Amino acid sequence: MTSFATFMIDGGLLPLVILIFVALEALALFLLKRRFGIGPGLAPMAGSLLSGGFLVLALYVALVGGPATIILLCLAASFVVHLGDLVWRLRESGSALRPRGEGLRTQGSV
């Protein structure tokens, strides 16, 4: 007889439960911001939620024996969303992606 943990992992149910919690977290972020005006809201967290969701989806496909192509696509989507989120956060903070020292020159410097 298998244990509950083995059943959850081998049957692929654990990643589905995690995806449900990710969806509930997104809903909570949306509702907290909309109803009470607290928290970051959904937009600033969308990249993190989507990136994590794609990673969990890749895990699910791997556990149920899905095709490697789908796993690769999920991982690639997670990476792309993560990079987009990183760029968005850098722009929001006022940071610019430029080499170190650039932008430090004054009018009189060469």
Phi, psi and omega in degrees: 000136182271154179279167180298318180297317178297319178299316181295322183278309183296325180279354180077012182284328182301312177298326178293321176297318179297318178298324176296318178294323177297317178296319177295323177296317178298316178297318179297317179299317179297311184292321179298318180289317184289315185277321187244352180069024180243157178087172183285342185085179184279320185303311181293340182258355185302318180299315179295317180295315180293316180299313178296321178299317178295323177296316179293324177296320176298319177298316179301312181298321178294318182292328181268006176078030179289171182294144180298331179297319180292320177300314179299318179296320178296317179294319178295318179298319178299317181295315181296315179297319179299315179297318177299318178297319179297314179298316180299316180294321178296318179293320179298325181277356179088005179281152176237144177274097179213158181299153180299138177090340180289140179091001180265355182283146174259176181300325183279348182275158182258000000 
